[in-house]
mmCIF file of C-alpha atoms in Angstrom:
data_model
loop_
_atom_site.group_PDB
_atom_site.id
_atom_site.type_symbol
_atom_site.label_atom_id
_atom_site.label_comp_id
_atom_site.label_asym_id
_atom_site.label_seq_id
_atom_site.Cartn_x
_atom_site.Cartn_y
_atom_site.Cartn_z
ATOM 1 C CA MET A 1139 1.730 -50.017 9.728
ATOM 2 C CA ALA A 1140 -0.487 -47.029 8.944
ATOM 3 C CA ALA A 1141 1.179 -43.651 8.647
ATOM 4 C CA GLU A 1142 0.372 -41.141 11.334
ATOM 5 C CA PRO A 1143 -1.990 -38.367 10.220
ATOM 6 C CA ARG A 1144 -0.355 -35.141 9.111
ATOM 7 C CA ARG A 1145 -0.248 -32.330 11.632
ATOM 8 C CA GLN A 1146 -3.051 -29.864 11.030
ATOM 9 C CA LEU A 1147 -1.917 -26.424 9.877
ATOM 10 C CA SER A 1148 -3.514 -23.229 11.070
ATOM 11 C CA SER A 1149 -5.683 -21.355 8.543
ATOM 12 C CA ASP A 1150 -5.368 -17.882 9.996
ATOM 13 C CA VAL A 1151 -4.424 -16.072 6.786
ATOM 14 C CA SER A 1152 -7.575 -14.933 5.006
ATOM 15 C CA PRO A 1153 -7.665 -14.569 1.221
ATOM 16 C CA PHE A 1154 -7.290 -11.175 -0.428
ATOM 17 C CA GLN A 1155 -10.847 -10.695 -1.724
ATOM 18 C CA ALA A 1156 -9.859 -8.010 -4.264
ATOM 19 C CA ILE A 1157 -8.002 -10.786 -6.076
ATOM 20 C CA ALA A 1158 -11.313 -12.615 -6.492
ATOM 21 C CA VAL A 1159 -12.838 -9.423 -7.887
ATOM 22 C CA SER A 1160 -9.889 -9.037 -10.253
ATOM 23 C CA ARG A 1161 -10.140 -12.674 -11.345
ATOM 24 C CA LEU A 1162 -13.765 -12.157 -12.330
ATOM 25 C CA ALA A 1163 -12.814 -8.896 -14.076
ATOM 26 C CA HIS A 1164 -10.270 -10.709 -16.233
ATOM 27 C CA GLU A 1165 -12.756 -13.482 -16.999
ATOM 28 C CA LEU A 1166 -15.223 -10.867 -18.201
ATOM 29 C CA GLN A 1167 -12.515 -9.260 -20.332
ATOM 30 C CA ALA A 1168 -11.617 -12.606 -21.853
ATOM 31 C CA ALA A 1169 -15.283 -13.005 -22.778
ATOM 32 C CA GLY A 1170 -15.212 -9.664 -24.603
ATOM 33 C CA ARG A 1171 -16.492 -7.290 -21.909
ATOM 34 C CA SER A 1172 -15.001 -3.843 -21.408
ATOM 35 C CA VAL A 1173 -13.572 -3.608 -17.870
ATOM 36 C CA ILE A 1174 -12.055 -0.651 -15.993
ATOM 37 C CA HIS A 1175 -9.675 -1.824 -13.275
ATOM 38 C CA MET A 1176 -10.011 0.205 -10.084
ATOM 39 C CA GLU A 1177 -9.583 -2.753 -7.718
ATOM 40 C CA PHE A 1178 -5.807 -2.675 -7.242
ATOM 41 C CA GLY A 1179 -3.471 0.111 -6.196
ATOM 42 C CA GLN A 1180 -1.283 0.109 -9.251
ATOM 43 C CA PRO A 1181 -0.617 2.978 -11.666
ATOM 44 C CA SER A 1182 -2.009 2.588 -15.167
ATOM 45 C CA THR A 1183 1.114 4.306 -16.457
ATOM 46 C CA GLY A 1184 4.305 2.386 -17.114
ATOM 47 C CA ALA A 1185 7.866 2.946 -15.947
ATOM 48 C CA PRO A 1186 9.478 6.241 -16.979
ATOM 49 C CA LYS A 1187 10.533 6.279 -20.594
ATOM 50 C CA ARG A 1188 14.253 6.630 -19.891
ATOM 51 C CA ALA A 1189 14.111 3.762 -17.400
ATOM 52 C CA VAL A 1190 12.612 1.483 -20.056
ATOM 53 C CA GLU A 1191 15.220 2.579 -22.585
ATOM 54 C CA THR A 1192 17.952 1.764 -20.072
ATOM 55 C CA ALA A 1193 16.459 -1.693 -19.493
ATOM 56 C CA HIS A 1194 16.540 -2.424 -23.230
ATOM 57 C CA SER A 1195 20.210 -1.410 -23.398
ATOM 58 C CA VAL A 1196 21.125 -3.537 -20.379
ATOM 59 C CA LEU A 1197 19.316 -6.581 -21.804
ATOM 60 C CA GLU A 1198 21.428 -6.373 -24.937
ATOM 61 C CA ALA A 1199 24.730 -5.712 -23.181
ATOM 62 C CA GLU A 1200 24.756 -7.762 -19.958
ATOM 63 C CA SER A 1201 24.034 -11.328 -18.919
ATOM 64 C CA MET A 1202 23.256 -10.123 -15.377
ATOM 65 C CA GLY A 1203 23.069 -12.225 -12.233
ATOM 66 C CA TYR A 1204 22.711 -11.928 -8.470
ATOM 67 C CA TRP A 1205 23.637 -8.342 -7.665
ATOM 68 C CA GLU A 1206 22.816 -5.435 -5.389
ATOM 69 C CA SER A 1207 23.498 -2.131 -7.104
ATOM 70 C CA PRO A 1208 25.800 0.118 -5.033
ATOM 71 C CA GLN A 1209 24.824 3.005 -7.299
ATOM 72 C CA LEU A 1210 21.123 2.524 -6.589
ATOM 73 C CA LYS A 1211 21.758 2.236 -2.853
ATOM 74 C CA ALA A 1212 23.749 5.465 -2.890
ATOM 75 C CA ARG A 1213 21.022 7.232 -4.891
ATOM 76 C CA ILE A 1214 18.293 6.166 -2.462
ATOM 77 C CA CYS A 1215 20.434 7.357 0.449
ATOM 78 C CA GLN A 1216 20.795 10.695 -1.331
ATOM 79 C CA HIS A 1217 17.008 10.800 -1.687
ATOM 80 C CA TYR A 1218 16.613 10.695 2.093
ATOM 81 C CA GLY A 1219 18.976 13.622 2.507
ATOM 82 C CA ASP A 1220 17.363 15.648 -0.274
ATOM 83 C CA THR A 1221 13.740 14.935 0.670
ATOM 84 C CA TYR A 1222 13.729 14.589 4.444
ATOM 85 C CA GLY A 1223 17.037 16.079 5.573
ATOM 86 C CA VAL A 1224 18.160 12.831 7.230
ATOM 87 C CA GLU A 1225 21.239 10.709 6.749
ATOM 88 C CA VAL A 1226 20.836 7.074 5.733
ATOM 89 C CA THR A 1227 24.019 5.080 5.176
ATOM 90 C CA PRO A 1228 24.209 2.331 2.532
ATOM 91 C CA ARG A 1229 24.882 -0.169 5.312
ATOM 92 C CA ARG A 1230 21.372 0.390 6.683
ATOM 93 C CA LEU A 1231 19.681 0.103 3.298
ATOM 94 C CA ALA A 1232 18.883 -3.108 1.419
ATOM 95 C CA ILE A 1233 17.309 -3.459 -2.012
ATOM 96 C CA THR A 1234 14.334 -5.826 -2.083
ATOM 97 C CA CYS A 1235 11.936 -7.457 -4.554
ATOM 98 C CA GLY A 1236 9.278 -4.850 -3.771
ATOM 99 C CA ALA A 1237 7.733 -3.739 -0.480
ATOM 100 C CA SER A 1238 6.136 -7.094 0.362
ATOM 101 C CA PRO A 1239 9.480 -8.891 0.944
ATOM 102 C CA ALA A 1240 10.648 -5.799 2.823
ATOM 103 C CA LEU A 1241 7.689 -6.224 5.188
ATOM 104 C CA VAL A 1242 8.549 -9.908 5.673
ATOM 105 C CA LEU A 1243 12.172 -8.964 6.368
ATOM 106 C CA ALA A 1244 11.275 -6.339 8.945
ATOM 107 C CA LEU A 1245 8.766 -8.523 10.787
ATOM 108 C CA SER A 1246 10.836 -11.714 10.741
ATOM 109 C CA SER A 1247 14.102 -10.057 11.766
ATOM 110 C CA ALA A 1248 12.695 -7.723 14.434
ATOM 111 C CA PHE A 1249 10.289 -9.994 16.322
ATOM 112 C CA ASN A 1250 9.917 -13.483 17.750
ATOM 113 C CA PRO A 1251 6.944 -15.796 17.089
ATOM 114 C CA GLY A 1252 4.125 -14.905 19.456
ATOM 115 C CA ASP A 1253 5.088 -11.214 19.707
ATOM 116 C CA GLN A 1254 2.243 -8.726 19.421
ATOM 117 C CA VAL A 1255 2.367 -6.063 16.705
ATOM 118 C CA ALA A 1256 -0.189 -3.261 16.651
ATOM 119 C CA LEU A 1257 -1.699 -1.772 13.502
ATOM 120 C CA ALA A 1258 -4.607 0.357 12.375
ATOM 121 C CA ARG A 1259 -7.925 -1.064 11.257
ATOM 122 C CA PRO A 1260 -8.779 -0.376 8.440
ATOM 123 C CA GLY A 1261 -5.365 -1.124 7.009
ATOM 124 C CA TYR A 1262 -3.623 -2.904 4.181
ATOM 125 C CA VAL A 1263 -4.770 -6.526 4.128
ATOM 126 C CA ALA A 1264 -1.252 -7.980 3.870
ATOM 127 C CA TYR A 1265 -0.171 -6.484 7.206
ATOM 128 C CA ARG A 1266 -2.588 -8.736 9.064
ATOM 129 C CA GLY A 1267 -1.976 -11.734 6.822
ATOM 130 C CA THR A 1268 1.820 -11.490 6.921
ATOM 131 C CA LEU A 1269 1.833 -11.129 10.696
ATOM 132 C CA LYS A 1270 -0.248 -14.279 11.062
ATOM 133 C CA ALA A 1271 1.834 -16.189 8.516
ATOM 134 C CA LEU A 1272 4.954 -15.368 10.540
ATOM 135 C CA LYS A 1273 3.238 -16.518 13.757
ATOM 136 C CA LEU A 1274 3.024 -12.991 15.131
ATOM 137 C CA VAL A 1275 -0.091 -11.638 16.803
ATOM 138 C CA PRO A 1276 -1.801 -8.644 15.180
ATOM 139 C CA VAL A 1277 -3.337 -6.167 17.618
ATOM 140 C CA GLU A 1278 -5.766 -4.199 15.487
ATOM 141 C CA ILE A 1279 -6.798 -0.750 16.680
ATOM 142 C CA GLU A 1280 -10.083 0.536 15.338
ATOM 143 C CA CYS A 1281 -9.595 3.905 13.639
ATOM 144 C CA GLY A 1282 -12.629 5.804 12.424
ATOM 145 C CA GLU A 1283 -13.675 9.233 11.280
ATOM 146 C CA GLU A 1284 -12.815 10.811 14.627
ATOM 147 C CA THR A 1285 -9.100 10.061 14.093
ATOM 148 C CA ARG A 1286 -9.234 10.405 10.296
ATOM 149 C CA PHE A 1287 -8.784 6.621 10.083
ATOM 150 C CA GLN A 1288 -5.240 6.961 11.457
ATOM 151 C CA LEU A 1289 -3.569 5.801 14.661
ATOM 152 C CA THR A 1290 -2.907 8.309 17.434
ATOM 153 C CA ALA A 1291 -0.240 8.474 20.120
ATOM 154 C CA ALA A 1292 -2.986 8.260 22.752
ATOM 155 C CA GLN A 1293 -4.190 4.944 21.357
ATOM 156 C CA ILE A 1294 -0.671 3.531 21.445
ATOM 157 C CA ALA A 1295 -0.123 4.796 24.982
ATOM 158 C CA ALA A 1296 -3.345 3.077 26.096
ATOM 159 C CA LEU A 1297 -2.383 -0.411 24.879
ATOM 160 C CA ASP A 1298 -1.946 -2.818 27.787
ATOM 161 C CA PRO A 1299 0.334 -4.632 27.560
ATOM 162 C CA ALA A 1300 2.582 -2.708 25.227
ATOM 163 C CA PRO A 1301 3.067 -4.570 21.949
ATOM 164 C CA ALA A 1302 6.524 -5.455 20.693
ATOM 165 C CA GLY A 1303 5.939 -3.574 17.460
ATOM 166 C CA LEU A 1304 3.780 -1.089 15.599
ATOM 167 C CA ILE A 1305 3.064 -0.751 11.873
ATOM 168 C CA ILE A 1306 2.229 2.739 10.649
ATOM 169 C CA ALA A 1307 1.366 3.852 7.132
ATOM 170 C CA SER A 1308 1.165 7.425 5.864
ATOM 171 C CA PRO A 1309 -0.325 7.939 3.309
ATOM 172 C CA ALA A 1310 -2.408 4.934 4.258
ATOM 173 C CA ASN A 1311 -4.099 2.184 2.303
ATOM 174 C CA PRO A 1312 -7.137 2.049 1.901
ATOM 175 C CA THR A 1313 -7.917 5.582 3.067
ATOM 176 C CA GLY A 1314 -5.185 7.821 1.658
ATOM 177 C CA THR A 1315 -4.978 9.706 4.955
ATOM 178 C CA ILE A 1316 -1.695 11.256 6.083
ATOM 179 C CA LEU A 1317 -0.427 11.440 9.647
ATOM 180 C CA PRO A 1318 0.243 15.044 10.680
ATOM 181 C CA ALA A 1319 3.957 15.531 11.463
ATOM 182 C CA GLU A 1320 3.175 16.417 15.085
ATOM 183 C CA GLU A 1321 1.123 13.238 15.584
ATOM 184 C CA LEU A 1322 3.869 11.146 14.015
ATOM 185 C CA ALA A 1323 6.391 12.739 16.387
ATOM 186 C CA ALA A 1324 4.106 11.957 19.339
ATOM 187 C CA ILE A 1325 3.728 8.323 18.237
ATOM 188 C CA VAL A 1326 7.505 7.979 17.983
ATOM 189 C CA LYS A 1327 7.883 9.428 21.485
ATOM 190 C CA VAL A 1328 5.359 6.997 22.987
ATOM 191 C CA CYS A 1329 6.956 4.032 21.226
ATOM 192 C CA ALA A 1330 10.418 5.005 22.470
ATOM 193 C CA ALA A 1331 9.125 5.249 26.039
ATOM 194 C CA ARG A 1332 7.377 1.872 25.820
ATOM 195 C CA ASN A 1333 10.112 0.065 23.840
ATOM 196 C CA ILE A 1334 7.858 -0.523 20.826
ATOM 197 C CA ARG A 1335 9.667 -1.104 17.524
ATOM 198 C CA ILE A 1336 8.159 0.914 14.633
ATOM 199 C CA ILE A 1337 7.797 -0.301 11.068
ATOM 200 C CA SER A 1338 6.824 2.590 8.814
ATOM 201 C CA ASP A 1339 5.318 1.758 5.417
ATOM 202 C CA GLU A 1340 6.141 4.777 3.258
ATOM 203 C CA ILE A 1341 5.313 3.232 -0.101
ATOM 204 C CA TYR A 1342 2.945 6.095 -1.049
ATOM 205 C CA HIS A 1343 5.413 8.872 -0.335
ATOM 206 C CA GLY A 1344 5.542 11.321 -3.213
ATOM 207 C CA LEU A 1345 1.775 10.989 -3.715
ATOM 208 C CA SER A 1346 0.308 13.839 -1.696
ATOM 209 C CA TYR A 1347 -2.333 16.431 -2.557
ATOM 210 C CA GLY A 1348 -1.284 19.098 -0.104
ATOM 211 C CA PRO A 1349 -0.263 17.850 3.349
ATOM 212 C CA HIS A 1350 3.418 17.295 4.098
ATOM 213 C CA THR A 1351 4.345 13.617 4.123
ATOM 214 C CA ALA A 1352 6.918 13.178 6.863
ATOM 215 C CA SER A 1353 9.183 10.162 7.182
ATOM 216 C CA VAL A 1354 9.482 8.465 10.531
ATOM 217 C CA LEU A 1355 13.256 8.887 10.081
ATOM 218 C CA GLU A 1356 12.798 12.612 10.669
ATOM 219 C CA HIS A 1357 11.991 11.709 14.266
ATOM 220 C CA THR A 1358 14.014 8.582 14.964
ATOM 221 C CA SER A 1359 16.683 6.396 13.404
ATOM 222 C CA ASP A 1360 15.510 3.411 15.466
ATOM 223 C CA ALA A 1361 12.748 2.318 13.084
ATOM 224 C CA TYR A 1362 12.330 0.212 9.984
ATOM 225 C CA VAL A 1363 11.181 1.984 6.805
ATOM 226 C CA ILE A 1364 9.662 0.163 3.832
ATOM 227 C CA ASN A 1365 9.361 1.702 0.394
ATOM 228 C CA SER A 1366 9.009 0.663 -3.222
ATOM 229 C CA PHE A 1367 9.209 1.714 -6.854
ATOM 230 C CA SER A 1368 5.667 0.393 -7.414
ATOM 231 C CA LYS A 1369 3.591 3.500 -6.670
ATOM 232 C CA TYR A 1370 5.181 6.925 -7.248
ATOM 233 C CA PHE A 1371 7.733 5.522 -9.705
ATOM 234 C CA SER A 1372 5.012 3.580 -11.585
ATOM 235 C CA MET A 1373 7.023 0.331 -11.662
ATOM 236 C CA ALA A 1374 4.772 -2.202 -9.939
ATOM 237 C CA GLY A 1375 5.619 -5.044 -12.300
ATOM 238 C CA TRP A 1376 9.371 -4.543 -11.899
ATOM 239 C CA ARG A 1377 9.256 -5.828 -8.285
ATOM 240 C CA LEU A 1378 11.744 -3.410 -6.779
ATOM 241 C CA GLY A 1379 11.779 -1.821 -3.347
ATOM 242 C CA TRP A 1380 13.948 -1.218 -0.317
ATOM 243 C CA ILE A 1381 14.154 -1.388 3.452
ATOM 244 C CA VAL A 1382 15.974 0.908 5.849
ATOM 245 C CA SER A 1383 16.893 -0.803 9.122
ATOM 246 C CA PRO A 1384 18.043 0.630 12.441
ATOM 247 C CA ASP A 1385 21.832 0.583 12.538
ATOM 248 C CA SER A 1386 21.809 -2.052 15.274
ATOM 249 C CA MET A 1387 19.687 -4.361 13.072
ATOM 250 C CA ALA A 1388 21.315 -3.787 9.669
ATOM 251 C CA SER A 1389 23.560 -6.873 9.764
ATOM 252 C CA ARG A 1390 20.645 -9.041 10.840
ATOM 253 C CA THR A 1391 18.485 -7.711 7.984
ATOM 254 C CA ALA A 1392 21.290 -8.385 5.500
ATOM 255 C CA ALA A 1393 21.621 -11.974 6.727
ATOM 256 C CA TYR A 1394 17.885 -12.535 6.412
ATOM 257 C CA ILE A 1395 17.645 -11.105 2.914
ATOM 258 C CA GLY A 1396 20.606 -13.166 1.725
ATOM 259 C CA ASN A 1397 19.002 -16.377 2.921
ATOM 260 C CA MET A 1398 15.389 -15.646 2.043
ATOM 261 C CA PHE A 1399 15.492 -13.603 -1.150
ATOM 262 C CA LEU A 1400 19.091 -13.305 -2.409
ATOM 263 C CA THR A 1401 18.785 -10.104 -4.473
ATOM 264 C CA ALA A 1402 16.271 -8.025 -6.341
ATOM 265 C CA PRO A 1403 16.160 -8.398 -10.144
ATOM 266 C CA SER A 1404 19.294 -6.890 -11.693
ATOM 267 C CA LEU A 1405 17.378 -5.461 -14.644
ATOM 268 C CA SER A 1406 14.954 -3.669 -12.333
ATOM 269 C CA GLN A 1407 17.812 -2.136 -10.349
ATOM 270 C CA HIS A 1408 19.354 -0.651 -13.505
ATOM 271 C CA ALA A 1409 15.979 0.814 -14.494
ATOM 272 C CA GLY A 1410 15.173 2.016 -10.969
ATOM 273 C CA LEU A 1411 18.370 4.031 -10.752
ATOM 274 C CA VAL A 1412 17.397 5.970 -13.876
ATOM 275 C CA ALA A 1413 13.754 6.307 -12.751
ATOM 276 C CA MET A 1414 14.798 8.234 -9.653
ATOM 277 C CA ASP A 1415 15.823 11.141 -11.870
ATOM 278 C CA CYS A 1416 12.726 11.186 -14.095
ATOM 279 C CA ARG A 1417 10.840 13.541 -11.800
ATOM 280 C CA ASP A 1418 9.169 15.667 -14.475
ATOM 281 C CA GLU A 1419 7.476 12.628 -15.996
ATOM 282 C CA LEU A 1420 6.523 11.241 -12.583
ATOM 283 C CA GLU A 1421 5.097 14.538 -11.376
ATOM 284 C CA GLY A 1422 2.934 14.474 -14.505
ATOM 285 C CA HIS A 1423 1.438 11.211 -13.231
ATOM 286 C CA LEU A 1424 0.704 12.931 -9.920
ATOM 287 C CA ASP A 1425 -1.116 15.673 -11.805
ATOM 288 C CA THR A 1426 -3.294 12.983 -13.403
ATOM 289 C CA TYR A 1427 -4.110 11.451 -10.023
ATOM 290 C CA ARG A 1428 -4.966 14.907 -8.693
ATOM 291 C CA ARG A 1429 -7.432 15.489 -11.557
ATOM 292 C CA ASN A 1430 -8.935 12.054 -11.013
ATOM 293 C CA ARG A 1431 -9.276 12.686 -7.296
ATOM 294 C CA ASP A 1432 -11.070 15.983 -7.937
ATOM 295 C CA LEU A 1433 -13.437 14.326 -10.408
ATOM 296 C CA MET A 1434 -14.344 11.610 -7.919
ATOM 297 C CA LEU A 1435 -14.829 13.978 -5.015
ATOM 298 C CA ALA A 1436 -17.181 16.024 -7.173
ATOM 299 C CA ALA A 1437 -19.168 12.993 -8.414
ATOM 300 C CA LEU A 1438 -19.468 10.693 -5.401
ATOM 301 C CA PRO A 1439 -21.914 12.693 -3.244
ATOM 302 C CA ALA A 1440 -24.525 12.567 -6.006
ATOM 303 C CA LEU A 1441 -24.208 8.772 -5.954
ATOM 304 C CA GLY A 1442 -25.035 8.625 -2.263
ATOM 305 C CA LEU A 1443 -21.399 8.275 -1.189
ATOM 306 C CA GLU A 1444 -21.106 11.332 1.055
ATOM 307 C CA ARG A 1445 -19.055 9.682 3.797
ATOM 308 C CA ILE A 1446 -15.506 9.028 2.634
ATOM 309 C CA ALA A 1447 -12.081 9.028 4.233
ATOM 310 C CA PRO A 1448 -10.102 12.231 3.530
ATOM 311 C CA PRO A 1449 -7.911 11.274 0.528
ATOM 312 C CA ASP A 1450 -4.825 13.330 1.450
ATOM 313 C CA GLY A 1451 -2.475 11.144 -0.583
ATOM 314 C CA ALA A 1452 -2.001 7.805 -2.382
ATOM 315 C CA PHE A 1453 -4.726 7.192 -4.992
ATOM 316 C CA TYR A 1454 -7.650 5.736 -3.086
ATOM 317 C CA ILE A 1455 -11.085 6.701 -1.903
ATOM 318 C CA TYR A 1456 -12.545 4.621 0.925
ATOM 319 C CA ALA A 1457 -16.311 5.098 0.910
ATOM 320 C CA ASP A 1458 -19.090 4.137 3.323
ATOM 321 C CA ILE A 1459 -21.717 2.100 1.450
ATOM 322 C CA SER A 1460 -23.804 1.111 4.484
ATOM 323 C CA ARG A 1461 -26.913 2.805 3.020
ATOM 324 C CA PHE A 1462 -26.767 0.276 0.153
ATOM 325 C CA THR A 1463 -25.442 -2.974 1.633
ATOM 326 C CA ASP A 1464 -23.873 -4.902 4.487
ATOM 327 C CA ASP A 1465 -22.004 -7.175 2.072
ATOM 328 C CA SER A 1466 -19.188 -5.196 0.446
ATOM 329 C CA LEU A 1467 -17.787 -8.187 -1.441
ATOM 330 C CA GLY A 1468 -21.138 -9.088 -2.987
ATOM 331 C CA PHE A 1469 -21.750 -5.405 -3.729
ATOM 332 C CA CYS A 1470 -18.433 -5.021 -5.579
ATOM 333 C CA MET A 1471 -18.991 -8.244 -7.491
ATOM 334 C CA GLN A 1472 -22.435 -7.098 -8.647
ATOM 335 C CA LEU A 1473 -21.119 -3.660 -9.584
ATOM 336 C CA LEU A 1474 -18.479 -5.334 -11.736
ATOM 337 C CA LYS A 1475 -20.956 -7.682 -13.437
ATOM 338 C CA ASP A 1476 -23.417 -4.882 -14.170
ATOM 339 C CA THR A 1477 -21.054 -2.041 -15.161
ATOM 340 C CA GLY A 1478 -17.620 -3.525 -15.875
ATOM 341 C CA VAL A 1479 -16.011 -1.396 -13.146
ATOM 342 C CA ALA A 1480 -13.834 -3.393 -10.734
ATOM 343 C CA THR A 1481 -13.382 -2.100 -7.172
ATOM 344 C CA ALA A 1482 -12.147 -3.474 -3.850
ATOM 345 C CA PRO A 1483 -14.409 -4.613 -0.982
ATOM 346 C CA GLY A 1484 -13.818 -3.082 2.417
ATOM 347 C CA VAL A 1485 -13.673 -6.487 4.132
ATOM 348 C CA ASP A 1486 -10.105 -6.844 2.877
ATOM 349 C CA PHE A 1487 -9.023 -3.862 4.955
ATOM 350 C CA ASP A 1488 -11.309 -4.213 7.955
ATOM 351 C CA PRO A 1489 -12.740 -7.636 8.863
ATOM 352 C CA VAL A 1490 -15.016 -6.050 11.487
ATOM 353 C CA ASN A 1491 -16.563 -2.999 9.818
ATOM 354 C CA GLY A 1492 -15.392 -3.393 6.224
ATOM 355 C CA HIS A 1493 -18.617 -5.060 5.115
ATOM 356 C CA LYS A 1494 -20.041 -1.530 4.766
ATOM 357 C CA PHE A 1495 -17.124 0.076 2.894
ATOM 358 C CA MET A 1496 -15.563 -0.122 -0.563
ATOM 359 C CA ARG A 1497 -12.331 1.233 -2.031
ATOM 360 C CA PHE A 1498 -11.855 2.921 -5.384
ATOM 361 C CA SER A 1499 -8.370 3.251 -6.873
ATOM 362 C CA PHE A 1500 -8.151 6.314 -9.091
ATOM 363 C CA ALA A 1501 -4.705 5.421 -10.461
ATOM 364 C CA VAL A 1502 -6.230 4.938 -13.908
ATOM 365 C CA SER A 1503 -6.128 7.362 -16.825
ATOM 366 C CA THR A 1504 -8.513 10.310 -16.686
ATOM 367 C CA PRO A 1505 -10.533 9.074 -19.706
ATOM 368 C CA GLU A 1506 -10.910 5.695 -17.979
ATOM 369 C CA LEU A 1507 -12.050 7.407 -14.791
ATOM 370 C CA GLU A 1508 -14.598 9.516 -16.648
ATOM 371 C CA ASP A 1509 -15.897 6.371 -18.351
ATOM 372 C CA ALA A 1510 -16.124 4.587 -14.995
ATOM 373 C CA LEU A 1511 -18.145 7.424 -13.468
ATOM 374 C CA GLU A 1512 -20.534 7.378 -16.433
ATOM 375 C CA ARG A 1513 -21.058 3.648 -15.944
ATOM 376 C CA ILE A 1514 -21.555 3.588 -12.188
ATOM 377 C CA THR A 1515 -23.668 6.747 -11.827
ATOM 378 C CA PRO A 1516 -26.967 5.261 -13.012
ATOM 379 C CA TRP A 1517 -26.196 2.029 -11.155
ATOM 380 C CA PHE A 1518 -25.821 3.809 -7.818
ATOM 381 C CA LYS A 1519 -28.755 6.139 -8.463
ATOM 382 C CA ALA A 1520 -31.020 3.179 -9.182
ATOM 383 C CA ARG A 1521 -30.111 1.660 -5.833
ATOM 384 C CA GLY A 1522 -30.638 4.949 -4.077
ATOM 385 C CA GLU A 1523 -34.080 5.298 -5.606
ATOM 386 C CA ALA A 1524 -34.940 1.732 -4.604
ATOM 387 C CA GLN A 1525 -33.935 2.557 -1.021
ATOM 388 C CA SER A 1526 -36.338 5.519 -0.920
ATOM 389 C CA LEU A 1527 -39.397 3.525 -2.106
#
């Protein structure tokens, strides 16, 4: 008797195209090419020196195992009091293997399959993909120059029907824009009135070039907050992050994390605790990003990239390349092949309009950034000249 055919699976989750760019970049490097990696949002610096030294000591002294550090939880709770003036209890906080599992935890524990969750477009590619993978329905709200590529309370109030949830990000990826505190307060007010659960991605907090970066917890305790050691703390490869849950959902989050992920790496937790008090070194990294940002803002207009999102924070510039192409992936691939500079195509962040945008990450060293600008300047100018013929 023939076996019945397997049930067809949905294919809603699109690939992360920057990974394809990065794969080609590494192939070129393996072949001997010089490549500058500006395709991913990861610091070129390593973990703070004292954190690395602590990790070496722990490796020699402990066998380690499944463990959630009470000291690290207490220190993160202290951080919320010191930085935002809000109280977070250890019960509400869980240590995770980075921000990505924290996003999965928040979405899977807060919503039921089929629930709608609103988010900005452009936005981080994994929001859309994770929602679809969890059988949730993304409701993407187009955000352009008129709203500084950020959601507004008016847009949330206009949604009909009201979604079950809302993802906000400030500073945002790919744009680096920051929600003004008053707009964030207004969004929280609308969501409370409409019974919309907020998930706030605050992974780029600490990386601001002027504007205040407010936490959603300054306005409500009834929200999920996601954060990580990957960006400000320069520990992307250590896979360490955290999630703050509403008090009413904390036990549910703990049950989910225990079943789905167990614990974050013990070694990373030891190092992360020390990293939280290495502020002088980490602020030096921010100074580097600020210099890099200034260099790019000065150089890009001459390349024909006058229209960019306001990079208030994070370490990205999201640029309109519509005068050159309507194929951002092909454009980034050709730029990489010709110059050795890897960047991210806008289609990752916006499947509707992203074909005419690209994202630069300036989280590289300043010498690398200067080298990248030297490489891409004639490349862009040649295309601009060809356009004018």
